[in-house]
Amino acid sequence: MSSMQFGIFSVSDITQDPTTGRTPTEHERIKGWIAMAEKAEEVGLDVFAAGEHHNPPFFSSSPTTILGYIAARTERLILSTATTLITTNDPLKIAEDFAMLQHLSDGRVDLTLGRGNTGPVYPWFGKDIRDGIELAIEHYALLRKLWTEPVVNWSGKHRTPLTGYTSTPAPLDGVAPFVWHGSIRSPQIAEQAAYYGDGFFHNNIFWNKEHTERMVRLYRSRFAHYGHGEPEQAFVGLGGQIFMKSTEREAKERFRPFFDVAPVYGHGPSLEEFTEATPLTVGTPEQVIEKTLRFRDYVGDYQRQLFLVDHAGLPLQEVLEQIEVLGTEVVPVLRREFDSVRQAGVPDAPTHAARVVAARAAGTQLGEQGGAWSEQGARSDLDTGAAIARQGGDAA
Amino acid sequence: MTSPRIAVVSAGLGEPSSTKLLADRLRDATLRALAAHGQHTEAVDVVLRPLAQDIASHMVTHNPSEALAAAIREVVDAEAIIAVTPTFNMSYSGLFKSFFDVIEEGQLASIPTALGATGGSARHSMVMDTAMRPMFSYLKAQVVPTGVFAASEDWGSDSSLERRIEREGKELADLMVALPRRREADPFDESGEAFVSFEQMLGHA
C-alpha cells in the first residue's frame, strides 16, 4: 500500500439516463455497485466507499450488507463509507455491524461518519435535526467506548442508558476500524476529528475550494493542539468528481446532458462555470491529473482521494470505463507525482495492518487472538449480571 | 477594509429604475447625515438585476458566481445596508427575497438597516410593514423606524417624499453612530469567542 489511497465513492442515486430516457431499476444499480467495486480492485484502486440514505431515489440503506458482499468478492479493496449516519443510527449497531465487517474482510474496513443532509431522516429515526451536532458528539463517544471497553456502562442524553453491554464481535485484533469524520462546513466536526486524532474527510464536490480549505486548516491546527502530532501529520481525505474521455471536447459532449439535469446541480450554472468554480473535472485523464494534484495546494499532503463517478444517470458501462481509466491512466501518475512532492514526516494512509502494529507498540491493543474481549479477562462468562458486579467491584 | 461602507441593495428591474432612484436618494441622505456627524463613509451599489441568473444558480447549486460572491461580501461586510425593492403582488420582488435567501444565516445580525420600496400607487405602501420588516426582523437586522415608500405619483408631485427620505437617512446615520453593528466572531478562529472547543461540546469546560 502506498502512502496515499485512491478510490471511488457513491451516493447511490437512481437517476434516469437523460440521453436514453431509461431509468435503471434498484436491482440493476445495486448489482452495478458490485461490478464497480470489482472493477475498482481489478484496476488497482484502493477504496470503495458507500453512501447511506433512507429515501428514494437512493438505494444504499444498508451499507454493511453490501460491503460485506463486496468483501467476499475482493481481496485487497478497502471498504468504507461516505457517509455513515452517526446521528440517526444507533451507535450500538454501528459498533456491531462494522466490527463484523472488519472480521469478514480481514481488516479491510474503515468508515466516514456524517450527520446526513436529508431533514426527514431525523424524525423517521426518532431524532431531532436540531440535535445534529450533539448527536454526532454523543453517539461517537459511545461508539468509541463500545469498541474499546469489554463491558460498557453508559448514560447520555439521546439514547437509552446501557448497563453491562458488550458489543460483539470485539474489533478484529483488538483494534477498532479507522474513523474519518466528514463535514462540509461545520467547524465542530473538524474539532471532533482533531480531538480524537481521527481522520477528516471533505467531500470537496459542490462548493468552492475555500470551504474545504478552511475546514482542513482548522482540523490540522486542532489536531496539533490536542497533541496528536504536527498539523501536517493529520489524516485528510478528499472527494472529487471527474468524467474523462480521450479529448476534452468528447468528454464535455458526452457528460453535458447528464450534467445539465443532474439532481444536485443541474439546471444551474453551465458545465464550464461549475468546473471553473469547483473540483469537478470533465476532460482528458491528463486534465484530471493536473487538477487533482492542485488539491494539495490548499489542503497540504493528504492520505485519501475518492472520486464520484457513477451519479446523474450515467450508465454502468460508462461508469466502468471511467473506473478503468482512473485505475490504469490516472491513479498511477497521481501516486508517483504526489509521492515525489510529499513532505517528510507525513503519515501514510491508515490501514488495519499498520494500525495493529502501532497499537501493539503503544500497548493499546486489546488482544490479538481474534477475541479481544475474552483476552482482556474482563468477561469470560455469558452472565451479564456477574460482569456488572465484577466491574462494580473493580471500580470500588 | 478602508473607510466604513454602506451597501445599497436595489432590486429594480427597469432601466432606469425608480427603485434604484429611491435607493440613490436614501444613500445620499444617509451620507449627508453621516457627514454632519463628522463621519466619512463610502457607499457601494449592489444592483441585483444583473445578478438574477447567478442568484437562481446559487439556489440550486450552493455555488455563487464570482460576481455574486463579491456582491454578498459587500453586503455582509458593510457597516449598514439600504435595501430597496419594487412591490410585486403585495410583497418584495422575488429577486429581492432570493438575494437575501442565499446569504448565510446570521450574517446580517445587528446590521443597521434602512428600507425602501416603490410601487404604482400608495395603496401598496404596507409592503414595508407586512413583508420587509418581518424579513429583516428574522435576519436580526436593526431597522430604522422610518421606511420610505415611493409611489409613481410621488416623483412628480410636490409630495413629502424628500422630507421622508431625509428623515430616514438621518435615522440610519444616527443608528450607525449610536449602535454600530457588532461583528459576529468567526467560528473558525480558534482564539475567538465563537470557537467551541471539544471540551465545551462534551460539557467539560
Coordinates of C-alpha atoms in Angstrom, one line a residue:
Chain A
M1 CA 0.0 0.0 0.0
S2 CA 1.4 3.3 -0.9
S3 CA 1.3 6.5 1.1
M4 CA -2.0 7.6 -0.4
Q5 CA -5.2 5.7 -1.1
F6 CA -7.3 6.3 -4.2
G7 CA -10.8 5.1 -4.8
I8 CA -14.4 5.8 -5.6
F9 CA -17.4 6.8 -3.5
S10 CA -21.0 6.9 -4.4
V11 CA -24.2 8.4 -3.1
S12 CA -26.3 5.6 -4.7
D13 CA -28.8 7.7 -6.7
I14 CA -31.1 6.1 -9.1
T15 CA -31.4 8.6 -11.9
Q16 CA -32.8 8.5 -15.4
D17 CA -30.2 8.5 -18.2
P18 CA -31.2 11.7 -19.9
T19 CA -29.7 10.6 -23.2
T20 CA -31.8 7.4 -23.4
G21 CA -34.7 8.2 -21.1
R22 CA -34.1 4.9 -19.3
T23 CA -34.0 4.7 -15.5
P24 CA -32.2 1.7 -14.0
T25 CA -34.0 -0.5 -11.5
E26 CA -32.9 -0.7 -7.9
H27 CA -31.7 -4.2 -8.6
E28 CA -29.6 -3.1 -11.5
R29 CA -28.0 -0.3 -9.6
I30 CA -27.3 -2.5 -6.5
K31 CA -25.6 -5.1 -8.7
G32 CA -23.9 -2.3 -10.6
W33 CA -22.2 -1.3 -7.4
I34 CA -20.8 -4.8 -7.1
A35 CA -19.4 -4.6 -10.6
M36 CA -17.9 -1.2 -9.9
A37 CA -16.2 -2.4 -6.7
E38 CA -14.8 -5.5 -8.6
K39 CA -13.6 -3.3 -11.4
A40 CA -12.0 -0.9 -8.9
E41 CA -10.0 -3.7 -7.3
E42 CA -9.1 -5.1 -10.7
V43 CA -7.6 -1.8 -12.0
G44 CA -5.7 -1.2 -8.8
L45 CA -7.8 1.3 -6.8
D46 CA -7.7 1.1 -3.0
V47 CA -11.1 2.1 -1.7
F48 CA -14.8 1.7 -2.4
A49 CA -17.0 3.9 -0.2
A50 CA -20.7 3.5 0.1
G51 CA -23.1 6.3 1.0
E52 CA -26.1 5.9 3.2
H53 CA -29.6 7.1 2.5
H54 CA -33.1 6.2 3.7
N55 CA -35.2 7.6 0.9
P56 CA -35.7 7.2 -2.8
P57 CA -34.2 7.8 -5.3
F58 CA -31.2 6.4 -3.3
F59 CA -30.8 2.7 -2.7
S60 CA -27.9 2.4 -0.2
S61 CA -29.9 1.9 3.1
S62 CA -27.7 -0.9 4.4
P63 CA -24.1 -0.3 3.7
T64 CA -22.5 -3.1 5.7
T65 CA -24.7 -5.6 3.9
I66 CA -23.4 -4.5 0.5
L67 CA -19.9 -4.0 1.7
G68 CA -19.9 -7.5 3.3
Y69 CA -20.9 -8.9 -0.1
I70 CA -18.1 -6.9 -1.8
A71 CA -15.6 -8.1 0.8
A72 CA -16.3 -11.7 -0.1
R73 CA -15.7 -10.9 -3.8
T74 CA -12.5 -8.9 -3.4
E75 CA -9.0 -9.4 -1.9
R76 CA -7.4 -6.0 -1.4
L77 CA -10.1 -3.3 -1.7
I78 CA -10.7 -1.3 1.5
L79 CA -14.4 -1.0 2.2
S80 CA -15.5 2.4 3.5
T81 CA -18.5 4.7 3.8
A82 CA -19.4 8.2 2.7
T83 CA -21.0 8.7 5.0
T84 CA -22.4 6.6 7.9
L85 CA -25.0 8.5 9.7
I86 CA -23.8 8.9 13.2
T87 CA -26.8 11.0 14.2
T88 CA -29.7 8.7 13.4
N89 CA -28.1 5.2 13.6
D90 CA -27.9 3.6 16.9
P91 CA -24.2 3.6 17.8
L92 CA -24.6 0.0 19.1
K93 CA -25.5 -1.2 15.6
I94 CA -22.6 0.8 14.1
A95 CA -20.2 -0.8 16.6
E96 CA -21.5 -4.3 15.9
D97 CA -22.0 -4.0 12.1
F98 CA -18.6 -2.6 11.4
A99 CA -16.8 -4.9 13.8
M100 CA -18.5 -7.8 12.0
L101 CA -17.5 -6.4 8.6
Q102 CA -13.9 -5.9 9.9
H103 CA -13.7 -9.7 10.8
L104 CA -15.3 -10.8 7.5
S105 CA -13.0 -8.6 5.4
D106 CA -9.9 -9.3 7.5
G107 CA -9.5 -5.7 8.4
R108 CA -10.2 -4.1 5.1
V109 CA -12.7 -1.6 6.6
D110 CA -12.9 1.9 7.8
L111 CA -15.7 4.4 7.9
T112 CA -16.6 8.0 7.5
L113 CA -19.1 9.5 9.8
G114 CA -21.5 12.2 8.8
R115 CA -24.6 13.9 10.1
G116 CA -26.7 13.4 6.9
N117 CA -28.4 16.1 4.9
T118 CA -31.9 14.8 4.5
G119 CA -34.1 16.6 7.1
P120 CA -36.9 14.0 7.4
V121 CA -34.4 11.2 8.2
Y122 CA -34.1 12.5 11.7
P123 CA -37.8 12.3 12.7
W124 CA -38.1 9.0 10.8
F125 CA -35.5 7.6 13.1
G126 CA -36.9 9.3 16.2
K127 CA -34.4 12.1 16.3
D128 CA -34.5 15.9 16.1
I129 CA -32.4 17.6 13.5
R130 CA -31.7 20.5 15.8
D131 CA -29.7 18.0 17.9
G132 CA -27.5 17.1 14.9
I133 CA -24.1 18.2 16.3
E134 CA -25.0 16.9 19.8
L135 CA -25.9 13.5 18.4
A136 CA -22.7 13.3 16.4
I137 CA -20.7 14.1 19.6
E138 CA -22.5 11.8 22.0
H139 CA -23.1 8.9 19.7
Y140 CA -19.4 8.8 18.6
A141 CA -18.2 9.0 22.2
L142 CA -20.3 5.9 22.9
L143 CA -19.2 4.2 19.7
R144 CA -15.6 4.5 20.9
K145 CA -16.4 3.1 24.3
L146 CA -18.1 0.1 22.6
W147 CA -15.0 -0.6 20.5
T148 CA -12.5 -0.3 23.4
E149 CA -14.2 -1.4 26.6
P150 CA -15.3 -5.0 27.1
V151 CA -18.3 -4.1 29.3
V152 CA -19.9 -0.7 28.8
N153 CA -22.0 1.1 31.4
W154 CA -23.2 4.4 29.9
S155 CA -25.8 7.0 30.1
G156 CA -26.3 10.0 27.9
K157 CA -29.0 12.4 26.7
H158 CA -30.0 10.9 23.4
R159 CA -30.1 7.2 23.9
T160 CA -31.4 4.8 26.5
P161 CA -28.8 4.0 29.1
L162 CA -26.6 0.9 28.9
T163 CA -25.7 -1.4 31.8
G164 CA -23.3 -4.3 31.2
Y165 CA -23.3 -4.1 27.5
T166 CA -20.7 -6.0 25.5
S167 CA -20.6 -5.1 21.8
T168 CA -19.9 -8.3 19.7
P169 CA -17.8 -9.2 18.0
A170 CA -14.9 -7.4 19.5
P171 CA -12.8 -5.4 17.0
L172 CA -10.5 -7.5 14.9
D173 CA -7.1 -7.9 16.6
G174 CA -8.3 -5.6 19.3
V175 CA -8.0 -2.6 17.1
A176 CA -11.2 -0.7 16.0
P177 CA -11.7 0.4 12.4
F178 CA -10.1 3.8 11.5
V179 CA -12.7 6.6 11.6
W180 CA -12.9 9.6 9.3
H181 CA -15.3 12.5 10.2
G182 CA -16.9 14.1 7.3
S183 CA -18.4 17.6 7.2
I184 CA -18.7 20.3 4.6
R185 CA -18.7 23.4 6.8
S186 CA -19.3 22.6 10.5
P187 CA -16.2 23.6 12.5
Q188 CA -17.4 21.4 15.4
I189 CA -16.8 18.3 13.3
A190 CA -13.3 19.3 12.3
E191 CA -12.7 19.9 16.0
Q192 CA -14.2 16.5 16.9
A193 CA -11.9 14.7 14.4
A194 CA -8.9 16.6 15.7
Y195 CA -9.7 15.9 19.4
Y196 CA -9.6 12.2 18.8
G197 CA -6.8 12.2 16.3
D198 CA -9.1 10.6 13.8
G199 CA -9.2 11.4 10.1
F200 CA -11.1 14.3 8.5
F201 CA -12.9 13.9 5.2
H202 CA -14.2 16.7 3.0
N203 CA -16.5 15.8 0.1
N204 CA -15.0 18.6 -1.9
I205 CA -17.7 18.4 -4.5
F206 CA -20.3 21.1 -4.6
W207 CA -18.6 24.0 -3.0
N208 CA -15.8 26.3 -3.9
K209 CA -12.5 25.2 -2.5
E210 CA -12.4 27.9 0.2
H211 CA -14.8 25.8 2.2
T212 CA -12.6 22.7 2.0
E213 CA -9.5 24.8 2.7
R214 CA -10.7 26.4 5.9
M215 CA -12.2 23.2 7.3
V216 CA -8.9 21.3 6.7
R217 CA -6.8 24.1 8.1
L218 CA -8.8 24.2 11.4
Y219 CA -8.7 20.4 11.6
R220 CA -4.9 20.3 11.2
S221 CA -4.3 23.1 13.7
R222 CA -6.5 21.5 16.3
F223 CA -5.0 18.0 15.6
A224 CA -1.7 19.5 16.8
H225 CA -3.4 21.4 19.6
Y226 CA -4.6 18.1 21.1
G227 CA -1.1 16.6 20.9
H228 CA -1.5 14.1 18.1
G229 CA 1.4 15.4 16.2
E230 CA 2.3 18.3 13.8
P231 CA -0.5 19.8 11.7
E232 CA 0.9 18.1 8.6
Q233 CA 0.7 14.7 10.4
A234 CA -3.1 14.7 10.5
F235 CA -5.2 12.4 8.3
V236 CA -7.0 14.2 5.5
G237 CA -9.3 12.7 2.9
L238 CA -10.9 14.5 -0.1
G239 CA -13.6 13.8 -2.6
G240 CA -13.7 14.9 -6.1
Q241 CA -15.7 14.4 -9.3
I242 CA -14.5 13.5 -12.7
F243 CA -15.6 12.5 -16.2
M244 CA -12.9 11.6 -18.8
K245 CA -12.6 10.9 -22.5
S246 CA -9.6 10.9 -24.7
T247 CA -10.3 14.5 -25.7
E248 CA -11.7 17.3 -23.7
R249 CA -14.3 18.0 -26.4
E250 CA -15.6 14.5 -26.4
A251 CA -15.7 14.4 -22.6
K252 CA -17.8 17.6 -22.4
E253 CA -20.1 16.5 -25.2
R254 CA -20.8 13.2 -23.6
F255 CA -21.1 14.5 -20.0
R256 CA -23.0 17.7 -20.6
P257 CA -26.5 16.2 -21.0
F258 CA -26.0 14.4 -17.6
F259 CA -24.6 17.5 -16.0
D260 CA -27.3 19.8 -17.2
V261 CA -30.1 17.9 -15.5
A262 CA -28.1 16.3 -12.6
P263 CA -30.2 16.1 -9.4
V264 CA -27.9 18.2 -7.3
Y265 CA -26.6 20.9 -9.5
G266 CA -28.5 20.6 -12.7
H267 CA -30.5 23.5 -14.1
G268 CA -27.9 25.8 -12.6
P269 CA -24.6 27.1 -13.8
S270 CA -23.0 25.9 -17.0
L271 CA -20.6 23.0 -17.1
E272 CA -17.8 25.4 -17.8
E273 CA -18.7 27.7 -14.8
F274 CA -19.1 24.7 -12.5
T275 CA -15.8 23.1 -13.5
E276 CA -14.1 26.5 -13.0
A277 CA -15.5 27.0 -9.5
T278 CA -15.5 23.5 -8.1
P279 CA -13.2 20.4 -8.1
L280 CA -15.3 18.9 -11.0
T281 CA -13.1 18.0 -14.0
V282 CA -14.5 17.0 -17.3
G283 CA -11.8 16.4 -19.8
T284 CA -8.8 14.2 -20.5
P285 CA -7.0 12.0 -18.0
E286 CA -4.2 14.5 -18.1
Q287 CA -6.5 17.3 -17.1
V288 CA -7.8 15.2 -14.2
I289 CA -4.3 14.6 -13.0
E290 CA -3.4 18.2 -13.3
K291 CA -6.4 19.4 -11.3
T292 CA -6.2 16.7 -8.7
L293 CA -2.5 17.5 -8.0
R294 CA -3.6 21.0 -7.2
F295 CA -5.8 19.9 -4.4
R296 CA -2.6 19.6 -2.4
D297 CA -2.0 23.3 -2.7
Y298 CA -4.9 24.1 -0.4
V299 CA -5.1 21.1 1.9
G300 CA -1.4 20.0 2.1
D301 CA -0.2 16.4 1.8
Y302 CA -3.2 14.2 2.3
Q303 CA -3.9 10.5 2.6
R304 CA -7.0 9.6 0.6
Q305 CA -8.6 10.7 -2.6
L306 CA -12.0 9.4 -3.6
F307 CA -13.8 10.2 -6.8
L308 CA -17.5 10.3 -7.6
V309 CA -18.0 8.6 -11.0
D310 CA -21.5 6.9 -11.0
H311 CA -24.1 9.6 -10.5
A312 CA -26.7 11.5 -12.5
G313 CA -27.8 8.6 -14.5
L314 CA -24.5 7.6 -16.2
P315 CA -25.0 4.1 -17.5
L316 CA -23.0 1.3 -15.8
Q317 CA -20.8 0.6 -18.9
E318 CA -19.7 4.2 -19.0
V319 CA -19.0 4.2 -15.2
L320 CA -16.9 1.0 -15.5
E321 CA -14.9 2.7 -18.3
Q322 CA -14.3 5.7 -16.0
I323 CA -13.0 3.4 -13.3
E324 CA -10.8 1.6 -15.8
V325 CA -9.2 4.9 -17.0
L326 CA -8.9 6.1 -13.4
G327 CA -7.1 3.0 -12.3
T328 CA -4.9 2.5 -15.4
E329 CA -4.1 6.0 -16.5
V330 CA -4.8 8.5 -13.7
V331 CA -4.0 7.0 -10.3
P332 CA -0.6 5.5 -11.2
V333 CA 0.5 9.0 -12.2
L334 CA -1.1 10.6 -9.2
R335 CA 0.7 8.2 -6.8
R336 CA 4.0 8.9 -8.4
E337 CA 3.5 12.7 -8.5
F338 CA 2.1 13.0 -5.0
D339 CA 4.9 10.9 -3.6
S340 CA 7.5 12.9 -5.3
V341 CA 6.5 16.1 -3.6
R342 CA 5.4 14.7 -0.3
Q343 CA 7.0 16.3 2.8
A344 CA 8.9 14.1 5.2
G345 CA 7.0 13.0 8.3
V346 CA 3.6 12.9 6.6
P347 CA 1.9 9.7 7.7
D348 CA 0.8 7.0 5.3
A349 CA -2.9 6.4 4.7
P350 CA -4.3 4.3 7.5
T351 CA -4.5 0.5 7.1
H352 CA -5.6 -2.1 9.6
A353 CA -2.2 -3.9 9.5
A354 CA -0.3 -0.7 10.2
R355 CA -2.7 0.3 13.0
V356 CA -2.3 -3.1 14.7
V357 CA 1.5 -2.7 14.6
A358 CA 1.2 0.8 16.0
A359 CA -1.3 -0.3 18.8
R360 CA 1.0 -3.2 19.7
A361 CA 3.9 -0.9 20.0
A362 CA 1.9 1.6 22.0
G363 CA 0.4 -1.0 24.3
T364 CA -3.1 0.0 23.4
Q365 CA -4.0 -3.2 21.5
L366 CA -6.9 -5.0 23.3
G367 CA -6.0 -8.6 22.3
E368 CA -4.9 -10.4 19.2
Q369 CA -6.3 -13.9 19.1
G370 CA -9.5 -12.9 17.4
G371 CA -11.4 -12.5 20.6
A372 CA -10.3 -9.3 22.2
W373 CA -12.8 -9.1 25.0
S374 CA -12.1 -12.6 26.4
E375 CA -8.4 -12.0 26.2
Q376 CA -9.0 -8.9 28.3
G377 CA -10.1 -11.2 31.0
A378 CA -12.8 -8.8 31.8
R379 CA -15.6 -11.2 30.9
S380 CA -15.3 -14.9 30.4
D381 CA -18.8 -15.9 31.0
L382 CA -22.1 -15.0 29.5
D383 CA -23.7 -13.8 32.6
T384 CA -24.2 -10.1 32.3
G385 CA -25.1 -9.7 36.0
A386 CA -21.8 -11.2 37.0
A387 CA -19.9 -8.9 34.7
I388 CA -21.6 -5.9 36.1
A389 CA -20.9 -7.0 39.6
R390 CA -17.3 -7.6 38.7
Q391 CA -17.0 -4.1 37.1
G392 CA -18.6 -2.6 40.1
G393 CA -16.1 -4.3 42.3
D394 CA -13.2 -3.1 40.1
A395 CA -14.4 0.4 40.5
A396 CA -14.6 0.2 44.2
Chain B
M1 CA -11.1 47.4 4.8
T2 CA -10.7 51.1 4.2
S3 CA -13.4 53.5 5.4
P4 CA -16.7 52.2 6.6
R5 CA -19.1 51.3 3.9
I6 CA -22.8 51.2 3.3
A7 CA -24.2 48.6 0.9
V8 CA -27.1 49.9 -1.1
V9 CA -29.1 47.0 -2.4
S10 CA -31.7 47.7 -5.1
A11 CA -33.9 45.1 -6.8
G12 CA -35.5 47.2 -9.6
L13 CA -36.0 45.6 -12.9
G14 CA -36.4 48.6 -15.2
E15 CA -33.7 50.7 -16.7
P16 CA -33.7 53.4 -15.5
S17 CA -35.3 52.1 -12.3
S18 CA -37.4 54.2 -9.8
T19 CA -36.2 51.7 -7.2
K20 CA -32.6 52.5 -7.9
L21 CA -33.5 56.2 -7.9
L22 CA -35.0 55.8 -4.4
A23 CA -32.0 53.8 -3.3
D24 CA -29.7 56.6 -4.5
R25 CA -31.6 59.3 -2.7
L26 CA -31.6 57.3 0.6
R27 CA -27.9 56.7 0.2
D28 CA -27.2 60.4 -0.4
A29 CA -29.4 61.5 2.5
T30 CA -27.5 59.0 4.8
L31 CA -24.1 60.1 3.6
R32 CA -25.1 63.8 4.3
A33 CA -26.3 62.9 7.7
L34 CA -23.1 60.9 8.5
A35 CA -21.0 63.9 7.3
A36 CA -22.9 66.0 9.8
H37 CA -21.7 63.5 12.4
G38 CA -18.2 64.1 11.2
Q39 CA -18.1 60.6 9.6
H40 CA -16.9 60.0 6.1
T41 CA -18.4 56.9 4.7
E42 CA -18.4 55.2 1.4
A43 CA -21.4 53.6 -0.3
V44 CA -21.3 50.7 -2.7
D45 CA -24.2 49.9 -5.0
V46 CA -25.4 46.3 -5.1
V47 CA -27.8 46.2 -8.1
L48 CA -29.5 42.8 -8.2
R49 CA -30.8 42.8 -11.8
P50 CA -27.5 41.7 -13.4
L51 CA -27.1 39.1 -10.8
A52 CA -30.6 37.5 -11.3
Q53 CA -29.3 34.4 -13.1
D54 CA -26.4 33.9 -10.7
I55 CA -28.8 34.1 -7.7
A56 CA -31.0 31.4 -9.3
S57 CA -28.0 29.2 -10.0
H58 CA -26.7 29.6 -6.5
M59 CA -30.1 28.5 -5.1
V60 CA -29.9 25.2 -7.0
T61 CA -26.2 24.5 -6.5
H62 CA -25.0 26.4 -3.4
N63 CA -22.3 27.7 -5.7
P64 CA -22.0 31.5 -6.1
S65 CA -20.5 33.0 -9.2
E66 CA -17.7 35.4 -8.6
A67 CA -19.9 38.4 -9.2
L68 CA -22.5 37.1 -6.8
A69 CA -19.9 36.2 -4.2
A70 CA -18.5 39.7 -4.4
A71 CA -22.0 41.2 -4.0
I72 CA -22.7 39.1 -1.0
R73 CA -19.4 40.1 0.5
E74 CA -20.2 43.8 0.0
V75 CA -23.4 43.3 2.0
V76 CA -22.2 41.1 4.8
D77 CA -19.0 43.2 5.3
A78 CA -20.9 46.5 5.3
E79 CA -21.5 48.7 8.3
A80 CA -25.1 49.3 7.2
I81 CA -27.4 48.4 4.4
I82 CA -30.0 50.3 2.5
A83 CA -32.4 47.8 0.9
V84 CA -35.0 48.9 -1.7
T85 CA -37.4 46.7 -3.7
P86 CA -40.3 47.2 -6.1
T87 CA -43.6 45.9 -4.8
F88 CA -44.9 42.8 -6.6
N89 CA -48.1 41.0 -5.6
M90 CA -48.2 42.8 -2.3
S91 CA -44.7 41.9 -1.3
Y92 CA -41.0 42.4 -2.1
S93 CA -39.9 41.1 -5.5
G94 CA -38.8 37.5 -5.8
L95 CA -35.4 38.8 -6.9
F96 CA -35.0 40.9 -3.7
K97 CA -36.0 38.0 -1.5
S98 CA -33.9 35.5 -3.3
F99 CA -30.7 37.6 -2.8
F100 CA -31.2 37.6 0.9
D101 CA -32.1 33.9 0.8
V102 CA -28.7 33.0 -0.5
I103 CA -26.9 34.9 2.2
E104 CA -25.9 32.5 5.0
E105 CA -27.9 32.7 8.2
G106 CA -26.7 35.0 10.9
Q107 CA -24.5 37.2 8.6
L108 CA -26.7 40.3 8.9
A109 CA -27.4 40.2 12.6
S110 CA -27.3 43.6 14.2
I111 CA -26.6 45.5 11.0
P112 CA -28.2 49.0 10.8
T113 CA -30.7 48.9 8.0
A114 CA -32.9 51.3 6.1
L115 CA -35.7 50.1 4.0
G116 CA -37.4 51.5 0.9
A117 CA -40.0 50.3 -1.6
T118 CA -41.6 51.5 -4.8
G119 CA -44.9 50.8 -6.3
G120 CA -47.6 52.1 -8.7
S121 CA -49.7 53.7 -6.0
A122 CA -49.7 54.5 -2.3
R123 CA -52.1 51.6 -1.8
H124 CA -49.1 49.2 -1.9
S125 CA -47.3 51.0 0.8
M126 CA -48.0 48.4 3.5
V127 CA -45.4 46.2 1.8
M128 CA -42.9 47.8 4.2
D129 CA -44.6 46.6 7.3
T130 CA -46.2 43.4 6.1
A131 CA -43.2 41.9 4.2
M132 CA -40.0 43.8 4.6
R133 CA -39.9 44.4 8.3
P134 CA -40.7 40.8 9.2
M135 CA -38.0 39.5 7.0
F136 CA -35.3 41.8 8.4
S137 CA -36.6 41.1 11.9
Y138 CA -35.9 37.4 11.2
L139 CA -32.4 38.3 9.9
K140 CA -31.9 40.2 13.3
A141 CA -31.0 43.4 11.5
Q142 CA -31.6 46.7 13.3
V143 CA -34.2 48.5 11.1
V144 CA -34.8 52.2 11.5
P145 CA -38.4 53.4 12.3
T146 CA -39.0 55.3 9.0
G147 CA -39.4 53.3 5.8
V148 CA -39.9 55.3 2.6
F149 CA -42.4 54.1 0.1
A150 CA -42.4 56.0 -3.2
A151 CA -45.4 55.7 -5.4
S152 CA -45.2 56.7 -9.0
E153 CA -47.0 60.0 -8.3
D154 CA -44.5 60.9 -5.6
W155 CA -41.9 61.5 -8.2
G156 CA -44.0 64.2 -9.9
S157 CA -46.0 65.9 -7.3
D158 CA -44.9 68.2 -4.5
S159 CA -45.1 65.3 -2.1
S160 CA -43.4 64.7 1.2
L161 CA -41.1 62.2 -0.4
E162 CA -37.9 64.3 0.0
R163 CA -38.7 65.0 3.7
R164 CA -39.2 61.3 4.4
I165 CA -36.0 60.4 2.6
E166 CA -34.1 63.0 4.7
R167 CA -35.6 61.6 7.9
E168 CA -34.8 58.0 7.1
G169 CA -31.3 58.9 6.1
K170 CA -30.8 60.7 9.4
E171 CA -32.2 57.8 11.4
L172 CA -29.8 55.4 9.7
A173 CA -26.8 57.7 10.3
D174 CA -27.9 58.1 14.0
L175 CA -28.2 54.4 14.4
M176 CA -24.8 53.7 12.8
V177 CA -23.2 56.1 15.2
A178 CA -25.1 55.1 18.3
L179 CA -25.4 51.4 17.8
P180 CA -22.8 50.2 15.2
R181 CA -23.1 46.6 14.2
R182 CA -21.5 44.0 16.3
R183 CA -19.4 41.6 14.2
E184 CA -20.1 38.0 14.8
A185 CA -17.0 36.2 15.8
D186 CA -15.6 33.7 13.3
P187 CA -16.3 30.1 14.5
F188 CA -13.2 29.1 12.6
D189 CA -11.0 31.4 14.7
E190 CA -9.5 29.1 17.4
S191 CA -8.8 32.0 19.7
G192 CA -12.1 33.8 19.0
E193 CA -15.1 33.8 21.3
A194 CA -17.3 31.9 18.8
F195 CA -15.0 28.9 18.6
V196 CA -16.4 25.9 20.5
S197 CA -13.7 23.6 21.8
F198 CA -14.4 19.9 22.1
E199 CA -14.2 20.1 25.9
Q200 CA -17.1 22.6 25.7
M201 CA -19.0 20.3 23.5
L202 CA -18.6 17.5 25.9
G203 CA -19.6 19.8 28.7
H204 CA -16.2 19.6 30.5
A205 CA -15.3 23.2 30.1

